[in-house]
Amino acid sequence: MSVEASEHYGVALLRQDATGNHLNIVSEFDSETYERYSSAIRNALAPMDRFNFELVEKNFQSYLGVQKYLGRLLSLGREFGSADPKNLGQALMSPIVNWLTSFRLFLDHSEKYLKRTFGENSSQFEMFKVQISTAFDTSPGYRFVYKFRDYVLHRGAPMSKITISREEGNPTRSSQQVVFSLKRDDLLSDKKMGSKVLADLALANEDFELEPLANESMVNLRQIRQVLEDIQIEEGARTIADVREALSLLPADEIGTPNLIRFSFSRDGGLTYSPQPFLTDQSIVD
């Protein structure tokens, strides 16, 4: 009859060299202490995890950059060949779809993180919901982009036309501005856009620009991101003493990367462990 190995918890230093991986367990404690340290380390690291939001910013700048490039391409004139506006519109849609997808990914991921960390009825999640509701209720650009993502994924973009204009008093080609417009009536036909967005669209021109709405939506998304970061910083500060306590268990004269670990020994003496790296930068801890 096999006996299930009991699980142990502690702090260890991990080191790798030419001979392999080396584990030095420097302190052991109970599961409750492990969970307390583990939660505190996650809280301390949370404000630095900006991947999802930075992806939105990167994709947004890519969309604006491609749009600017296509505008310059059109401004070169016939001696450089004629560009098909339809193909140019399709070329622009790829970065737009990437941006819209990452926009919603950030919101969905943030919501799940707050529910998992604090609970659906928590004050932290309520603060986040209030900020999102405020953005949707007060910003036509934000609510349009929020709904436009679903429209594009299911029906494609209602790209209307490309308009080329020049700055007033400047007839040179270098001053040409290219505007990529959307078809209002195509969007109005989709009731899933919601009553507020449909009301906004009813007041829009038959062909209208996406970029001003996109810029407005990003202003609001950055405010939402700030609320999330404030929540994370407050929670990290609340439990930072537990991180300091865990750090105090590390010996000053040992070499290796500090980790929290779960570990167990098999009947034949083998060791199985699961590491969780934690902060060693005192400037972050302080």
Coordinates of C-alpha atoms in Angstrom, one line a residue, residues 40-266:
A40 CA 1.9 39.1 -0.1
I41 CA 4.5 38.5 -2.8
R42 CA 1.8 38.4 -5.5
N43 CA 0.4 41.6 -4.1
A44 CA 3.8 43.3 -4.2
L45 CA 4.4 42.2 -7.8
A46 CA 0.9 43.0 -9.1
P47 CA 1.4 46.7 -10.0
M48 CA 4.4 45.8 -12.1
D49 CA 2.5 43.3 -14.2
R50 CA 1.5 45.7 -17.1
F51 CA 1.7 43.3 -20.0
N52 CA -2.0 43.4 -20.9
F53 CA -2.2 47.2 -20.8
E54 CA 1.1 47.7 -22.6
L55 CA -0.2 45.4 -25.3
V56 CA -3.2 47.7 -25.8
E57 CA -0.9 50.8 -26.0
K58 CA 1.4 49.0 -28.4
N59 CA -1.4 47.9 -30.7
F60 CA -3.0 51.4 -30.6
Q61 CA 0.3 53.0 -31.7
S62 CA 0.6 50.4 -34.4
Y63 CA -2.8 51.3 -35.7
L64 CA -2.0 55.0 -35.8
G65 CA 1.4 54.3 -37.3
V66 CA 0.0 52.1 -40.1
Q67 CA -2.7 54.7 -40.8
K68 CA 0.0 57.5 -41.1
Y69 CA 2.1 55.3 -43.3
L70 CA -0.8 54.6 -45.7
G71 CA -1.5 58.3 -45.9
R72 CA 2.0 59.0 -46.9
L73 CA 1.9 56.2 -49.4
L74 CA -1.2 57.8 -51.1
S75 CA 0.4 61.2 -51.0
L76 CA 3.3 60.0 -53.2
G77 CA 1.2 60.4 -56.3
R78 CA 0.8 58.5 -59.6
E79 CA 4.5 58.5 -60.4
F80 CA 4.9 55.9 -57.6
G81 CA 2.0 53.8 -58.9
S82 CA -1.6 53.8 -57.9
A83 CA -2.7 52.3 -54.7
D84 CA -6.0 50.5 -54.4
P85 CA -8.0 52.2 -51.6
K86 CA -9.8 48.9 -50.8
N87 CA -6.5 47.1 -50.3
L88 CA -5.3 50.0 -48.1
G89 CA -8.4 49.8 -46.0
Q90 CA -7.9 46.1 -45.5
A91 CA -4.2 46.7 -44.6
L92 CA -5.4 49.1 -41.9
M93 CA -7.9 46.6 -40.4
S94 CA -5.3 44.2 -39.1
P95 CA -3.8 46.6 -36.5
I96 CA -7.3 47.9 -35.7
V97 CA -8.5 44.4 -34.9
N98 CA -5.4 43.7 -32.8
W99 CA -6.0 46.9 -30.9
L100 CA -9.7 46.2 -30.3
T101 CA -9.0 42.6 -29.2
S102 CA -6.3 43.7 -26.7
F103 CA -8.6 46.5 -25.5
R104 CA -11.3 44.0 -24.4
L105 CA -8.7 41.5 -23.2
F106 CA -7.3 44.0 -20.7
L107 CA -10.8 44.8 -19.4
D108 CA -11.8 41.1 -19.1
H109 CA -8.5 40.1 -17.5
S110 CA -8.7 42.9 -15.0
E111 CA -12.2 42.0 -14.0
K112 CA -11.3 38.3 -13.5
Y113 CA -8.2 39.3 -11.5
L114 CA -10.2 41.6 -9.1
K115 CA -12.9 38.9 -8.6
R116 CA -10.4 36.2 -7.9
T117 CA -8.3 38.4 -5.6
F118 CA -10.9 40.3 -3.7
G119 CA -14.3 38.8 -4.5
E120 CA -17.2 39.9 -6.6
N121 CA -18.8 41.8 -3.7
S122 CA -15.6 43.6 -2.7
S123 CA -15.1 47.3 -2.5
Q124 CA -12.1 47.0 -4.9
F125 CA -14.2 45.3 -7.6
E126 CA -16.9 47.9 -7.0
M127 CA -14.4 50.8 -7.6
F128 CA -13.4 49.2 -10.9
K129 CA -17.0 48.7 -12.0
V130 CA -17.8 52.3 -11.2
Q131 CA -14.9 53.6 -13.3
I132 CA -15.9 51.4 -16.2
S133 CA -19.6 52.5 -15.9
T134 CA -18.5 56.1 -15.8
A135 CA -16.4 55.7 -18.9
F136 CA -19.3 54.0 -20.8
D137 CA -21.9 56.5 -19.7
T138 CA -19.9 59.7 -20.2
S139 CA -17.6 58.9 -23.2
P140 CA -19.1 58.3 -26.7
G141 CA -15.7 57.2 -27.8
Y142 CA -15.2 54.6 -25.1
R143 CA -18.7 53.0 -25.5
F144 CA -18.4 53.0 -29.3
V145 CA -15.0 51.2 -29.2
Y146 CA -16.3 48.8 -26.5
K147 CA -19.2 47.7 -28.8
F148 CA -17.3 48.1 -32.1
R149 CA -14.9 45.3 -31.1
D150 CA -17.8 42.7 -31.1
Y151 CA -19.1 44.1 -34.4
V152 CA -15.7 43.8 -36.1
L153 CA -15.1 40.3 -34.9
H154 CA -18.4 39.0 -36.1
R155 CA -19.1 41.1 -39.1
G156 CA -15.9 42.8 -40.2
A157 CA -15.2 46.6 -40.3
P158 CA -17.7 48.8 -42.2
M159 CA -14.9 50.7 -43.9
S160 CA -16.5 53.4 -46.1
K161 CA -13.9 55.4 -48.0
I162 CA -10.5 57.1 -47.9
T163 CA -10.6 60.9 -48.2
I164 CA -7.5 62.9 -49.1
S165 CA -7.4 66.5 -48.1
R166 CA -4.7 69.2 -47.7
E167 CA -4.0 71.6 -45.0
E168 CA -5.4 75.1 -45.6
G169 CA -3.0 77.3 -47.4
N170 CA -0.5 74.4 -48.0
P171 CA -1.1 72.8 -51.4
T172 CA 2.0 70.5 -51.3
R173 CA 1.6 66.7 -51.2
S174 CA 3.5 66.5 -48.0
S175 CA 0.6 68.3 -46.3
Q176 CA -2.0 65.8 -47.4
Q177 CA -4.1 64.1 -44.7
V178 CA -5.7 60.8 -45.2
V179 CA -8.9 60.0 -43.4
F180 CA -10.3 56.4 -43.1
S181 CA -14.0 56.6 -42.6
L182 CA -16.6 54.1 -41.4
K183 CA -20.2 53.6 -42.7
R184 CA -22.7 54.8 -40.2
D185 CA -25.7 53.0 -41.7
D186 CA -24.0 49.6 -41.5
L187 CA -23.4 50.1 -37.8
L188 CA -27.0 51.4 -37.2
S189 CA -28.4 48.1 -38.6
D190 CA -26.8 46.1 -35.7
K191 CA -29.0 46.4 -32.6
K192 CA -26.3 44.7 -30.6
M193 CA -24.5 48.0 -30.6
G194 CA -26.8 49.0 -27.8
S195 CA -29.2 51.9 -27.4
K196 CA -26.6 54.5 -26.2
V197 CA -24.2 53.8 -29.1
L198 CA -27.0 53.6 -31.6
A199 CA -28.2 57.0 -30.4
D200 CA -24.7 58.4 -30.8
L201 CA -24.5 56.9 -34.3
A202 CA -27.8 58.5 -35.3
L203 CA -26.1 61.9 -34.8
A204 CA -23.0 61.0 -36.7
N205 CA -22.2 61.8 -40.3
E206 CA -23.0 59.1 -42.9
D207 CA -19.2 58.5 -43.1
F208 CA -17.3 59.2 -39.9
E209 CA -13.7 58.9 -38.6
L210 CA -12.6 56.2 -36.2
E211 CA -9.5 57.9 -34.9
P212 CA -11.1 60.7 -32.8
L213 CA -13.3 58.1 -31.1
A214 CA -10.3 55.8 -30.6
N215 CA -8.2 58.6 -29.0
E216 CA -11.1 59.3 -26.6
S217 CA -11.5 55.7 -25.7
M218 CA -7.8 55.4 -24.8
V219 CA -8.0 58.4 -22.5
N220 CA -10.8 56.6 -20.6
L221 CA -9.0 53.2 -20.6
R222 CA -5.9 54.8 -19.1
Q223 CA -8.1 56.2 -16.3
I224 CA -9.4 52.7 -15.7
R225 CA -5.9 51.3 -15.7
Q226 CA -5.0 53.9 -13.1
V227 CA -7.9 52.8 -10.8
L228 CA -6.7 49.2 -11.1
E229 CA -3.1 50.2 -10.3
D230 CA -4.2 52.2 -7.3
I231 CA -6.1 49.2 -6.0
Q232 CA -3.0 47.0 -6.5
I233 CA -0.6 49.4 -4.8
E234 CA -2.9 49.8 -1.8
E235 CA -3.2 46.0 -1.4
G236 CA 0.6 45.6 -1.9
A237 CA 1.3 48.2 0.8
R238 CA -1.1 46.4 3.2
T239 CA 0.8 43.2 3.1
I240 CA 4.4 44.4 2.5
A241 CA 5.3 43.6 6.1
D242 CA 4.8 39.9 5.2
V243 CA 7.2 40.2 2.3
R244 CA 9.8 41.8 4.6
E245 CA 9.3 38.9 7.1
A246 CA 9.9 36.3 4.3
L247 CA 13.0 38.2 3.2
S248 CA 14.4 38.2 6.7
L249 CA 14.6 34.4 6.5
L250 CA 17.2 34.5 3.8
P251 CA 20.8 34.1 4.9
A252 CA 23.2 36.9 3.9
D253 CA 26.1 34.7 2.9
E254 CA 24.4 32.1 0.7
I255 CA 24.2 32.2 -3.1
G256 CA 21.1 31.5 -5.1
T257 CA 17.7 32.9 -6.2
P258 CA 15.3 33.1 -3.3
N259 CA 12.0 31.2 -3.7
L260 CA 9.0 30.1 -1.7
I261 CA 8.6 26.4 -2.2
R262 CA 6.2 23.6 -1.8
F263 CA 8.1 20.3 -1.6
S264 CA 7.7 16.7 -0.7
F265 CA 9.9 13.6 -0.4
S266 CA 9.1 10.3 -2.0

